[in-house]
Amino acid sequence: MKRHYTILILVTVAATIALMRVVGCGTSRSARAVAAEKVYVAPGELDKYYAFLSGGQSGSVFVVGIPSCRLIREIPVFEPRAAYGYAVHEGDPRREELIATGGLWGDTHHPALSETHGVYDGRYLWINDLSNARLARVRLDTFEADKIVKIPNLQGAHGIAVVSPDTKYIVVNGEFEQPTDGMVTNPAPYTSVVAFVEPFTMEVKFEVRVPGNIDIADTSKDGRYSFSTVYNLEQGKDLASMIQFDRDAVAAIDIPAAEKAIAAGKGHVRNGVPILEGPENPGLLTMIAVPKNPHGVNVTPDGKYVIASGKLSPTVTIIDTKTLKIVAEPEVGLGPLHTTFDGRGNAYTSLFIDSQVVKWNIEKAIKGAPDYIVDRINVHYNIGHLQAVGGASMKPAGDYLLALNKLSKDQYLPVGPDMPEDQELIDISGEKMKMLASFPTPPEPHDAEFIAASVLSPKVKQVFEPAKDAIAAGSESVVRTGPHAVTVNMTMIRSAYTPDHFDVREGDQVTLRLTNVETVRDMIHGFALPDHDLNLALPPGATRTITVDAGKPGVYWYYCTNFCSALHLEMRGRMIVQPKDSTIAIPDWKAAQNVKGPVAGVPSTGAGQ
Ligand code: CUA
């Protein structure tokens, strides 16, 4: 019997290899052409969707065009990025904000798009920093991080979700449990909290205590419940003790009940945030027992069900979002992690151990029909998240699905022991899934969300709105504001800085207020200052203010780091640092340039001041 089985395997393997030789890696020539056609976006043509991929330990967000899979932007969020002049220099307020809230790196996992009536509206994207318990907001009209907050009373900010349908809160789950009383002496049982953050002020309004490690989040489509998977109800502190119980839970928090309890003053304020306790507020928190150590939690587009993926169990648990009762627990394969939807009644679950996406029919699974599994497709390899276009909204598009794989192994040219991350784009428009393309990214996207270009593109600004302190062309100045302080109000436009030189003294603190006065999209100018650890990139209309120490006496050429015109190389100017004891008069730069008359209210930078 055993021998027959071995022969059967050998024959199957030989036949498969022969077939692969004929068609080339298992894909026929015509299938390749069809797949290529589906992802081909000709030069000059535009993609149909934006995909926002979390940047994982790069602390950023990657923006990819779909279906071409072209990387079109990286949005640095929690990590400085010299290429964009983002938070690089000491005096950059964005850097100060990062340092104040936890540091110059982050671990981004879950992008969440703002919603109106349950569909993405293109205003904002939120992204978590697991490591430093932060939440950042990215403006989608400028593709820039505009606010970063630290979430108190919480460690390991993991799952986040927008409260549907109108973005009432951003839910942030605390995965790393802490002693409940906040003490480390004679610690109370370890628990954690789910934070509810107001999306526009980014204020943490309240938190709800949940036992165990709070993992992934989603919300019901009517704003009633937030759902979180919870593992380690054992409150174990090591791996072995975290996987003892047969069942852990999906925690359902009744949001209106929480708001009522907060209004009635039932929160226990810690670090400025009221925390609600389940036992003190009956009905607030429902723990729904599901197979142990569940992972993803995803609400169906119609809002009827919430689906918890089993991770250690080969099942998904389907829960009715009205009754909070389990209606089915179908088997889907090994290592189910996350589920997404096509809007046609099908769910797609990532299988980490099987390295597959499994497509299954939700109603058939609930009814116990034997044919609820529709299709399976291999991915490369060990998929984590997956996301279909609009899969987390009330209106999935049902056309593409992105598999975010943890290991790329043999998929790309080797680049050292560490390989790039691998994403695969799958066509889900038909009954059978079709693999279209794979593309690598730097480390390490966890999750993705899509938004239609037709929704977002019209909202994207061509230039930044002038800031209150923007410098207008013609009003540039160099102002001595103190015995050791100079402010340089500078503009930049193709292809010159105004002023193109200024004098300061050793020991001066030089505040550079720079405005790019271009009115044309894409006309970025850089401002790099050698030996001052300073490089800024200013998109059109942007103003940045940075203070630097003048440094050692000498001539420092500031220059443009973004290629902007045929005279890009000539776009530079001098900061001349005179020695402290220099007897050379430091002239007013306007006088030096024959500009008539003093600038009103502006003292010159002449000697003796
Ligand atoms: Cu401005 Cu190059």
Coordinates of C-alpha atoms and ligand atoms in Angstrom, one line a residue:
M1 CA 0.0 0.0 0.0
K2 CA 2.7 2.4 1.1
R3 CA 4.8 1.5 -2.0
H4 CA 1.8 2.2 -4.3
Y5 CA 1.4 5.6 -2.7
T6 CA 5.1 6.4 -3.3
I7 CA 4.8 5.5 -6.9
L8 CA 1.7 7.6 -7.3
I9 CA 3.5 10.6 -5.9
L10 CA 6.5 10.1 -8.2
V11 CA 4.4 9.8 -11.2
T12 CA 2.4 12.9 -10.3
V13 CA 5.6 14.9 -9.7
A14 CA 7.1 13.8 -13.0
A15 CA 4.0 14.7 -14.8
T16 CA 3.8 18.1 -13.2
I17 CA 7.4 18.8 -14.1
A18 CA 6.9 17.8 -17.7
L19 CA 3.8 20.0 -17.9
M20 CA 5.7 22.9 -16.3
R21 CA 8.4 22.6 -19.0
V22 CA 5.8 22.7 -21.7
V23 CA 4.0 25.8 -20.4
G24 CA 6.7 27.5 -18.5
C25 CA 6.4 27.6 -14.7
G26 CA 2.9 26.3 -14.8
T27 CA 1.5 29.2 -16.7
S28 CA 0.6 28.8 -20.4
R29 CA 1.7 31.3 -22.9
S30 CA -1.8 32.5 -23.5
A31 CA -2.6 32.7 -19.8
R32 CA 0.6 34.8 -19.3
A33 CA -0.6 37.1 -22.1
V34 CA -4.0 37.5 -20.5
A35 CA -2.5 38.2 -17.1
A36 CA -0.1 40.7 -18.6
E37 CA -2.8 42.5 -20.4
K38 CA -4.8 42.9 -17.2
V39 CA -2.0 44.6 -15.4
Y40 CA -0.6 46.5 -18.3
V41 CA -1.0 50.2 -17.9
A42 CA 0.6 51.9 -20.9
P43 CA 3.0 54.7 -20.4
G44 CA 1.0 57.9 -19.9
E45 CA -2.1 56.0 -18.8
L46 CA -3.2 56.0 -15.2
D47 CA -4.1 53.3 -12.8
K48 CA -7.7 52.6 -11.7
Y49 CA -7.0 52.4 -8.0
Y50 CA -4.6 53.7 -5.4
A51 CA -3.5 51.0 -3.0
F52 CA -2.2 52.1 0.4
L53 CA 0.1 49.5 1.9
S54 CA 1.4 49.8 5.4
G55 CA 5.1 50.1 5.5
G56 CA 5.7 47.8 8.5
Q57 CA 9.0 48.4 10.1
S58 CA 9.9 51.1 7.6
G59 CA 7.4 53.3 9.6
S60 CA 5.8 54.5 6.4
V61 CA 2.9 54.0 3.9
F62 CA 3.5 52.7 0.4
V63 CA 1.2 53.9 -2.4
V64 CA 0.9 51.6 -5.3
G65 CA -1.1 51.9 -8.5
I66 CA -3.5 49.1 -9.3
P67 CA -3.6 47.1 -11.5
S68 CA -0.1 48.1 -12.7
C69 CA 1.5 47.4 -9.3
R70 CA 3.7 50.4 -9.8
L71 CA 5.0 52.1 -6.6
I72 CA 4.0 55.7 -7.0
R73 CA 4.8 57.2 -3.6
E74 CA 6.1 56.5 -0.2
I75 CA 4.6 58.5 2.6
P76 CA 7.1 58.7 5.5
V77 CA 5.1 58.8 8.8
F78 CA 7.0 57.5 11.8
E79 CA 10.5 57.5 10.3
P80 CA 12.5 60.5 9.0
R81 CA 13.2 60.3 5.3
A82 CA 15.9 62.5 3.8
A83 CA 14.6 62.1 0.3
Y84 CA 11.4 63.9 1.2
G85 CA 13.1 66.2 3.7
Y86 CA 10.8 64.7 6.3
A87 CA 11.6 65.1 10.0
V88 CA 15.3 64.8 9.3
H89 CA 16.7 67.9 11.0
E90 CA 16.7 68.5 14.7
G91 CA 14.6 71.6 14.5
D92 CA 11.9 70.2 12.3
P93 CA 8.6 70.3 14.2
R94 CA 7.6 67.0 12.7
R95 CA 10.8 65.5 14.1
E96 CA 10.1 67.0 17.5
E97 CA 6.6 65.6 17.4
L98 CA 7.9 62.1 16.6
I99 CA 10.5 62.3 19.4
A100 CA 7.9 63.6 21.9
T101 CA 5.5 60.7 21.1
G102 CA 7.9 57.8 21.1
G103 CA 10.8 58.0 18.7
L104 CA 12.0 58.2 15.1
W105 CA 10.8 54.8 14.0
G106 CA 7.6 53.0 13.9
D107 CA 6.0 49.7 13.0
T108 CA 2.9 50.4 10.8
H109 CA 0.4 47.7 10.3
H110 CA -3.1 48.7 9.3
P111 CA -4.1 51.5 7.0
A112 CA -7.7 52.7 7.5
L113 CA -9.5 55.0 5.2
S114 CA -12.1 57.6 6.2
E115 CA -15.7 56.7 5.3
T116 CA -18.9 58.5 4.5
H117 CA -22.0 56.4 4.3
G118 CA -19.8 53.3 4.5
V119 CA -17.6 54.0 1.5
Y120 CA -14.2 55.6 1.3
D121 CA -14.4 59.4 0.8
G122 CA -10.7 60.2 0.2
R123 CA -10.2 62.6 3.1
Y124 CA -7.8 60.8 5.4
L125 CA -5.9 57.6 6.1
W126 CA -5.0 56.5 9.6
I127 CA -2.1 54.2 10.4
N128 CA -0.9 52.7 13.6
D129 CA 2.6 52.4 15.1
L130 CA 2.4 49.2 17.1
S131 CA 5.7 49.7 18.9
N132 CA 5.2 53.1 20.4
A133 CA 1.4 53.1 20.8
R134 CA 0.8 55.8 18.2
L135 CA -1.8 56.7 15.7
A136 CA -1.0 58.9 12.7
R137 CA -3.3 60.6 10.3
V138 CA -2.3 61.2 6.6
R139 CA -4.1 63.9 4.6
L140 CA -5.0 62.4 1.3
D141 CA -5.2 65.8 -0.5
T142 CA -1.4 66.3 0.1
F143 CA -0.3 62.7 0.9
E144 CA 1.4 63.9 4.1
A145 CA 1.2 62.8 7.7
D146 CA -0.5 65.8 9.5
K147 CA -1.0 64.5 13.0
I148 CA 0.5 61.9 15.3
V149 CA -0.8 61.1 18.7
K150 CA 0.3 58.8 21.5
I151 CA -2.4 56.6 22.9
P152 CA -2.2 56.5 26.7
N153 CA -2.7 53.4 28.9
L154 CA -1.9 51.1 26.0
Q155 CA 1.1 49.2 24.6
G156 CA 1.3 47.5 21.3
A157 CA -1.2 49.6 19.3
H158 CA -2.1 46.8 16.8
G159 CA -5.5 46.5 15.1
I160 CA -7.2 49.8 14.1
A161 CA -10.5 50.4 12.3
V162 CA -12.6 53.3 11.3
V163 CA -16.1 53.1 12.9
S164 CA -18.5 52.7 10.0
P165 CA -20.4 54.2 8.4
D166 CA -19.2 57.8 9.0
T167 CA -15.9 57.6 10.7
K168 CA -17.1 58.5 14.2
Y169 CA -14.0 57.1 15.9
I170 CA -10.8 55.3 15.0
V171 CA -10.6 52.2 17.2
V172 CA -7.1 51.3 18.4
N173 CA -6.4 47.9 20.0
G174 CA -3.8 47.5 22.7
E175 CA -2.2 44.1 22.1
F176 CA 0.4 44.0 24.8
E177 CA -1.4 43.5 28.1
Q178 CA -0.3 45.5 31.2
P179 CA -1.0 45.2 34.9
T180 CA -4.6 46.4 35.2
D181 CA -3.8 48.9 38.0
G182 CA -0.8 50.3 36.1
M183 CA 1.6 49.1 38.8
V184 CA 4.5 46.8 38.5
T185 CA 4.7 46.0 42.2
N186 CA 2.4 43.2 43.1
P187 CA 0.9 43.5 39.7
A188 CA -2.8 43.0 39.2
P189 CA -3.9 40.7 36.4
Y190 CA -2.7 41.8 33.0
T191 CA -5.3 43.4 30.7
S192 CA -5.4 45.9 27.9
V193 CA -7.7 48.5 26.4
V194 CA -9.4 49.4 23.2
A195 CA -9.1 53.2 22.6
F196 CA -11.6 55.3 20.7
V197 CA -10.0 58.3 19.0
E198 CA -11.9 61.2 17.6
P199 CA -10.8 61.3 14.0
F200 CA -10.5 65.0 13.4
T201 CA -9.1 66.3 16.7
M202 CA -7.2 63.0 17.2
E203 CA -8.2 63.2 20.8
V204 CA -8.5 59.9 22.7
K205 CA -12.1 60.1 23.9
F206 CA -12.3 57.0 26.0
E207 CA -11.0 53.5 26.4
V208 CA -12.7 50.2 27.3
R209 CA -10.8 47.5 29.2
V210 CA -10.7 44.1 27.7
P211 CA -9.1 41.0 29.1
G212 CA -6.3 39.3 27.1
N213 CA -4.3 40.4 24.1
I214 CA -6.4 42.6 21.9
D215 CA -5.5 41.9 18.3
I216 CA -7.3 42.9 15.1
A217 CA -10.3 45.3 14.8
D218 CA -13.3 46.0 12.7
T219 CA -16.6 47.6 13.3
S220 CA -20.2 46.9 12.4
K221 CA -21.5 48.8 9.5
D222 CA -24.2 50.7 11.6
G223 CA -21.8 52.1 14.1
R224 CA -23.1 49.9 16.9
Y225 CA -20.2 47.6 17.7
S226 CA -16.5 47.5 17.5
F227 CA -15.1 43.9 17.2
S228 CA -11.7 42.8 18.3
T229 CA -10.1 39.4 18.3
V230 CA -8.6 38.6 21.7
Y231 CA -6.1 35.9 22.4
N232 CA -4.3 34.8 25.5
L233 CA -7.3 34.9 27.8
E234 CA -5.0 32.7 29.9
Q235 CA -3.1 35.9 30.7
G236 CA 0.1 33.9 30.1
K237 CA 3.4 35.7 29.9
D238 CA 5.2 33.1 27.7
L239 CA 4.3 31.3 24.6
A240 CA 3.4 27.9 26.2
S241 CA 0.9 29.5 28.6
M242 CA -0.7 31.7 25.9
I243 CA -2.1 28.7 24.0
Q244 CA -3.6 26.6 26.8
F245 CA -7.3 27.4 26.4
D246 CA -9.4 25.8 23.7
R247 CA -11.2 29.0 23.0
D248 CA -10.4 32.7 23.1
A249 CA -12.8 35.4 22.0
V250 CA -14.1 38.1 19.8
A251 CA -14.8 41.1 22.0
A252 CA -17.8 43.2 21.0
I253 CA -18.0 46.7 22.5
D254 CA -21.4 48.4 22.3
I255 CA -20.3 51.9 21.2
P256 CA -23.5 53.8 22.2
A257 CA -23.5 52.0 25.5
A258 CA -19.9 53.2 26.0
E259 CA -20.8 56.8 25.1
K260 CA -23.7 56.7 27.6
A261 CA -21.4 55.4 30.4
I262 CA -18.8 58.0 29.7
A263 CA -21.5 60.7 29.7
A264 CA -22.7 59.3 33.1
G265 CA -19.1 59.7 34.4
K266 CA -18.4 56.0 34.8
G267 CA -14.9 56.2 33.4
H268 CA -11.9 55.9 35.6
V269 CA -9.6 58.6 34.4
R270 CA -6.0 57.5 33.9
N271 CA -3.4 59.7 32.1
G272 CA -6.3 62.0 31.1
V273 CA -8.4 59.3 29.5
P274 CA -11.5 57.7 31.0
I275 CA -11.4 53.9 31.1
L276 CA -14.6 51.9 31.2
E277 CA -14.6 48.6 33.0
G278 CA -16.8 45.8 31.6
P279 CA -18.2 44.5 34.9
E280 CA -19.3 48.0 36.0
N281 CA -21.2 48.5 32.8
P282 CA -23.5 45.6 31.9
G283 CA -24.0 45.2 28.2
L284 CA -20.9 47.2 27.3
L285 CA -18.6 44.3 26.5
T286 CA -19.6 40.9 25.2
M287 CA -17.0 38.2 24.9
I288 CA -17.9 35.7 22.2
A289 CA -15.9 32.5 22.6
V290 CA -14.2 31.4 19.4
P291 CA -11.4 28.8 18.7
K292 CA -8.2 29.7 20.5
N293 CA -5.8 32.4 19.4
P294 CA -8.0 33.9 16.6
H295 CA -6.5 36.5 14.4
G296 CA -8.3 38.6 11.8
V297 CA -11.8 39.9 12.3
N298 CA -13.8 41.2 9.3
V299 CA -17.4 42.4 9.0
T300 CA -19.2 41.5 5.8
P301 CA -20.1 44.4 3.4
D302 CA -23.8 44.0 4.2
G303 CA -23.0 44.3 7.9
K304 CA -24.8 41.0 8.7
Y305 CA -21.8 39.0 10.0
V306 CA -18.4 39.3 11.5
I307 CA -15.9 36.7 10.6
A308 CA -13.0 35.7 12.9
S309 CA -10.2 33.8 11.4
G310 CA -9.0 30.8 13.4
K311 CA -5.2 31.0 13.0
L312 CA -4.5 27.9 15.1
S313 CA -7.8 26.4 14.1
P314 CA -8.6 25.5 10.4
T315 CA -11.9 27.3 10.8
V316 CA -13.5 30.7 10.5
T317 CA -16.2 31.7 13.0
I318 CA -19.2 33.5 11.5
I319 CA -21.0 35.6 14.1
D320 CA -24.3 37.4 13.6
T321 CA -23.7 41.1 14.3
K322 CA -27.2 41.7 15.7
T323 CA -27.5 38.8 18.1
L324 CA -23.7 38.3 18.6
K325 CA -24.3 34.6 18.3
I326 CA -22.1 32.2 16.3
V327 CA -24.0 30.9 13.3
A328 CA -21.4 28.7 11.7
E329 CA -17.7 27.7 12.0
P330 CA -16.7 26.2 8.6
E331 CA -13.3 24.7 7.9
V332 CA -11.4 26.7 5.3
G333 CA -7.8 25.4 5.5
L334 CA -4.6 25.7 7.6
G335 CA -3.7 28.9 9.3
P336 CA -6.6 31.2 8.4
L337 CA -5.6 34.8 9.2
H338 CA -7.7 37.4 7.5
T339 CA -10.9 37.6 5.4
T340 CA -12.0 40.0 2.7
F341 CA -15.0 40.2 0.4
D342 CA -16.1 40.7 -3.2
G343 CA -19.6 42.1 -2.6
R344 CA -21.2 39.0 -4.4
G345 CA -21.6 36.9 -1.2
N346 CA -18.1 35.4 -1.3
A347 CA -15.4 35.6 1.3
Y348 CA -11.7 35.2 0.7
T349 CA -9.5 34.0 3.6
S350 CA -5.7 34.0 3.7
L351 CA -4.2 30.7 4.8
F352 CA -0.8 31.2 6.3
I353 CA 0.3 27.6 6.6
D354 CA -1.3 26.4 3.3
S355 CA 0.1 29.5 1.5
Q356 CA -3.3 29.9 -0.2
V357 CA -6.2 32.2 -0.6
V358 CA -9.4 30.3 -0.3
K359 CA -12.7 31.6 -1.8
W360 CA -15.8 30.5 0.0
N361 CA -19.5 31.3 -0.1
I362 CA -20.8 32.9 3.1
E363 CA -24.5 31.8 2.9
K364 CA -23.6 28.3 1.8
A365 CA -21.2 28.0 4.7
I366 CA -23.9 29.1 7.1
K367 CA -26.4 26.7 5.7
G368 CA -23.9 23.9 5.9
A369 CA -23.9 23.2 2.2
P370 CA -21.0 20.9 1.2
D371 CA -19.9 23.0 -1.7
Y372 CA -19.3 26.3 0.2
I373 CA -15.6 26.2 -0.9
V374 CA -15.5 27.8 -4.3
D375 CA -11.8 28.0 -5.2
R376 CA -8.3 28.0 -3.9
I377 CA -5.2 29.7 -5.3
N378 CA -1.5 29.2 -4.3
V379 CA 0.4 32.3 -3.2
H380 CA 4.1 32.8 -2.7
Y381 CA 4.5 32.4 0.2
N382 CA 2.9 32.3 3.6
I383 CA 0.3 35.0 3.2
G384 CA -0.6 37.3 6.0
H385 CA -3.2 39.9 5.2
L386 CA -5.2 40.0 2.1
Q387 CA -7.5 42.8 0.8
A388 CA -9.9 43.0 -2.0
V389 CA -10.7 46.4 -3.5
G390 CA -13.2 48.0 -1.1
G391 CA -13.3 44.8 0.8
A392 CA -13.6 46.6 4.2
S393 CA -16.2 49.0 3.0
M394 CA -19.9 48.5 2.2
K395 CA -19.2 48.5 -1.5
P396 CA -16.5 46.1 -2.6
A397 CA -15.6 46.4 -6.3
G398 CA -15.1 42.6 -6.7
D399 CA -12.3 42.9 -9.2
Y400 CA -8.9 42.7 -7.6
L401 CA -7.4 41.2 -4.5
L402 CA -4.0 41.8 -3.1
A403 CA -2.2 39.0 -1.2
L404 CA 0.4 40.4 1.2
N405 CA 2.9 37.5 1.6
K406 CA 5.4 37.2 4.4
L407 CA 8.1 35.3 2.5
S408 CA 9.2 35.8 -1.1
K409 CA 11.8 32.9 -1.2
D410 CA 12.5 32.2 -4.9
Q411 CA 10.2 34.9 -6.4
Y412 CA 12.9 37.5 -7.1
L413 CA 16.6 37.7 -7.9
P414 CA 18.5 37.0 -4.7
V415 CA 19.6 40.2 -2.9
G416 CA 21.4 38.7 0.1
P417 CA 20.1 36.6 2.9
D418 CA 17.2 39.0 3.3
M419 CA 14.7 39.0 0.4
P420 CA 12.1 41.6 -0.5
E421 CA 8.5 41.4 0.5
D422 CA 6.1 40.0 -2.0
Q423 CA 2.7 41.1 -2.9
E424 CA 0.5 39.3 -5.5
L425 CA -2.4 40.8 -7.4
I426 CA -5.2 38.3 -8.0
D427 CA -8.1 38.7 -10.4
I428 CA -11.3 37.9 -8.5
S429 CA -13.8 39.0 -11.1
G430 CA -14.7 35.5 -12.2
E431 CA -15.6 32.3 -10.5
K432 CA -12.0 31.1 -10.4
M433 CA -9.3 33.3 -9.0
K434 CA -6.5 34.2 -11.4
M435 CA -2.9 35.2 -10.5
L436 CA -2.0 38.3 -12.4
A437 CA 1.3 39.7 -11.1
S438 CA 3.6 40.0 -8.2
F439 CA 5.6 43.0 -7.1
P440 CA 8.2 43.5 -4.3
T441 CA 8.4 46.3 -1.8
P442 CA 10.8 47.3 0.9
P443 CA 10.1 45.9 4.3
E444 CA 7.4 45.2 5.2
P445 CA 3.8 45.8 4.3
H446 CA 1.2 44.1 6.5
D447 CA -2.1 45.3 5.2
A448 CA -3.6 47.4 2.4
E449 CA -6.6 49.5 1.5
F450 CA -7.7 50.6 -1.9
I451 CA -9.5 53.7 -3.1
A452 CA -10.7 54.4 -6.6
A453 CA -8.7 57.0 -8.5
S454 CA -12.0 58.5 -9.6
V455 CA -12.7 59.3 -6.0
L456 CA -9.3 60.4 -4.8
S457 CA -7.6 62.0 -7.7
P458 CA -9.9 65.1 -7.9
K459 CA -9.2 65.8 -4.2
V460 CA -5.5 65.8 -4.5
K461 CA -4.1 69.3 -4.4
Q462 CA -1.8 70.7 -7.1
V463 CA 0.0 73.0 -4.6
F464 CA 0.0 73.5 -0.9
E465 CA -2.2 76.2 0.4
P466 CA 0.0 79.1 1.7
A467 CA 0.7 78.7 5.4
K468 CA 0.1 81.7 7.7
D469 CA 3.8 82.4 7.8
A470 CA 4.5 81.8 4.1
I471 CA 6.9 84.2 2.5
A472 CA 5.6 86.0 -0.5
A473 CA 7.9 86.7 -3.5
G474 CA 9.2 90.2 -3.0
S475 CA 8.9 90.2 0.8
E476 CA 12.1 88.2 1.5
S477 CA 14.3 89.5 4.3
V478 CA 17.1 88.8 6.6
V479 CA 16.2 89.9 10.1
R480 CA 18.4 90.0 13.2
T481 CA 16.1 89.1 15.9
G482 CA 18.6 89.1 18.8
P483 CA 22.3 89.3 19.5
H484 CA 22.7 85.7 18.5
A485 CA 19.6 85.1 16.4
V486 CA 18.9 85.7 12.7
T487 CA 15.8 84.9 10.8
V488 CA 16.1 84.4 7.0
N489 CA 12.8 84.7 5.2
M490 CA 13.5 83.1 1.8
T491 CA 11.6 82.1 -1.3
M492 CA 12.5 79.7 -3.9
I493 CA 11.4 79.4 -7.5
R494 CA 13.0 78.0 -10.7
S495 CA 15.9 78.4 -10.4
A496 CA 17.0 80.7 -7.6
Y497 CA 16.8 81.3 -3.9
T498 CA 16.0 84.8 -2.7
P499 CA 18.2 85.8 -1.0
D500 CA 21.0 84.0 -2.8
H501 CA 23.4 84.8 0.0
F502 CA 23.3 86.1 3.6
D503 CA 25.8 86.7 6.3
V504 CA 25.6 85.5 9.9
R505 CA 28.1 85.2 12.7
E506 CA 29.6 82.2 14.5
G507 CA 27.3 81.5 17.5
D508 CA 24.2 82.7 15.7
Q509 CA 21.0 80.6 15.7
V510 CA 19.8 80.9 12.1
T511 CA 16.1 80.4 11.6
L512 CA 15.3 79.6 8.0
R513 CA 11.7 80.3 6.9
L514 CA 11.5 79.0 3.4
T515 CA 8.6 79.1 1.0
N516 CA 8.5 77.5 -2.4
V517 CA 6.4 80.0 -4.3
E518 CA 5.9 77.8 -7.3
T519 CA 2.3 77.5 -8.4
V520 CA 2.9 74.5 -10.7
R521 CA 2.4 70.9 -9.5
D522 CA 5.5 68.8 -9.1
M523 CA 7.9 71.8 -8.9
I524 CA 9.6 70.8 -5.8
H525 CA 12.7 72.5 -4.6
G526 CA 15.1 71.2 -2.1
F527 CA 17.2 73.1 0.4
A528 CA 20.3 71.2 1.5
L529 CA 22.9 72.9 3.7
P530 CA 26.2 71.1 3.9
D531 CA 27.7 70.4 7.3
H532 CA 24.5 71.4 9.0
D533 CA 22.7 68.1 8.8
L534 CA 19.9 69.7 6.9
N535 CA 17.9 68.8 3.8
L536 CA 14.4 69.9 3.2
A537 CA 12.1 69.2 0.2
L538 CA 9.5 71.8 -0.4
P539 CA 6.6 70.9 -2.7
P540 CA 5.0 73.9 -4.5
G541 CA 3.4 76.3 -2.0
A542 CA 4.9 74.7 1.0
T543 CA 6.6 76.6 3.8
R544 CA 9.1 75.1 6.3
T545 CA 10.8 76.7 9.2
I546 CA 14.0 75.3 10.7
T547 CA 16.5 76.7 13.1
V548 CA 20.2 75.7 12.7
D549 CA 23.3 76.7 14.5
A550 CA 25.5 78.8 12.2
G551 CA 28.4 76.5 12.8
K552 CA 32.0 77.1 12.1
P553 CA 33.1 80.2 10.1
G554 CA 33.1 79.5 6.4
V555 CA 31.0 79.6 3.3
Y556 CA 28.2 77.1 3.0
W557 CA 26.4 76.6 -0.3
Y558 CA 22.8 75.8 0.1
Y559 CA 21.6 74.0 -3.0
C560 CA 18.5 72.4 -4.5
T561 CA 18.3 68.6 -4.1
N562 CA 15.3 68.1 -6.4
F563 CA 16.0 68.3 -10.1
C564 CA 13.8 71.2 -11.2
S565 CA 15.1 72.8 -14.4
A566 CA 17.9 73.2 -16.8
L567 CA 19.4 75.5 -14.2
H568 CA 18.9 73.1 -11.3
L569 CA 22.7 72.9 -10.7
E570 CA 22.9 76.6 -10.6
M571 CA 20.1 76.8 -8.0
R572 CA 22.2 77.6 -5.0
G573 CA 23.3 80.3 -2.6
R574 CA 25.7 81.0 0.2
M575 CA 25.4 81.2 3.9
I576 CA 28.5 83.1 5.0
V577 CA 29.4 82.5 8.6
Q578 CA 31.7 85.2 9.8
P579 CA 34.0 84.5 12.8
K580 CA 32.8 85.9 16.2
D581 CA 35.5 88.4 16.3
S582 CA 35.3 89.4 12.6
T583 CA 35.6 93.1 12.0
I584 CA 34.0 92.7 8.6
A585 CA 30.6 94.5 8.5
I586 CA 27.8 92.1 7.9
P587 CA 25.9 93.9 5.2
D588 CA 22.2 94.0 4.8
W589 CA 21.5 91.7 1.9
K590 CA 18.9 93.9 0.4
A591 CA 21.4 96.8 0.3
A592 CA 23.9 94.5 -1.2
Q593 CA 21.4 93.7 -3.9
N594 CA 20.6 97.4 -4.5
V595 CA 17.1 97.1 -3.3
K596 CA 16.0 100.6 -2.4
G597 CA 15.0 101.5 1.1
P598 CA 14.8 99.4 4.2
V599 CA 12.2 96.8 4.6
A600 CA 9.6 98.2 7.0
G601 CA 10.1 97.1 10.6
V602 CA 13.1 95.0 9.7
P603 CA 16.4 95.8 11.2
S604 CA 19.4 95.2 9.0
T605 CA 22.0 92.6 9.8
G606 CA 24.7 95.1 9.7
A607 CA 27.8 95.0 12.0
G608 CA 27.5 96.1 15.6
Q609 CA 24.1 94.5 16.2
Ligands
CUA1 CU1 15.1 73.7 -7.6 CU2 16.5 71.9 -8.5

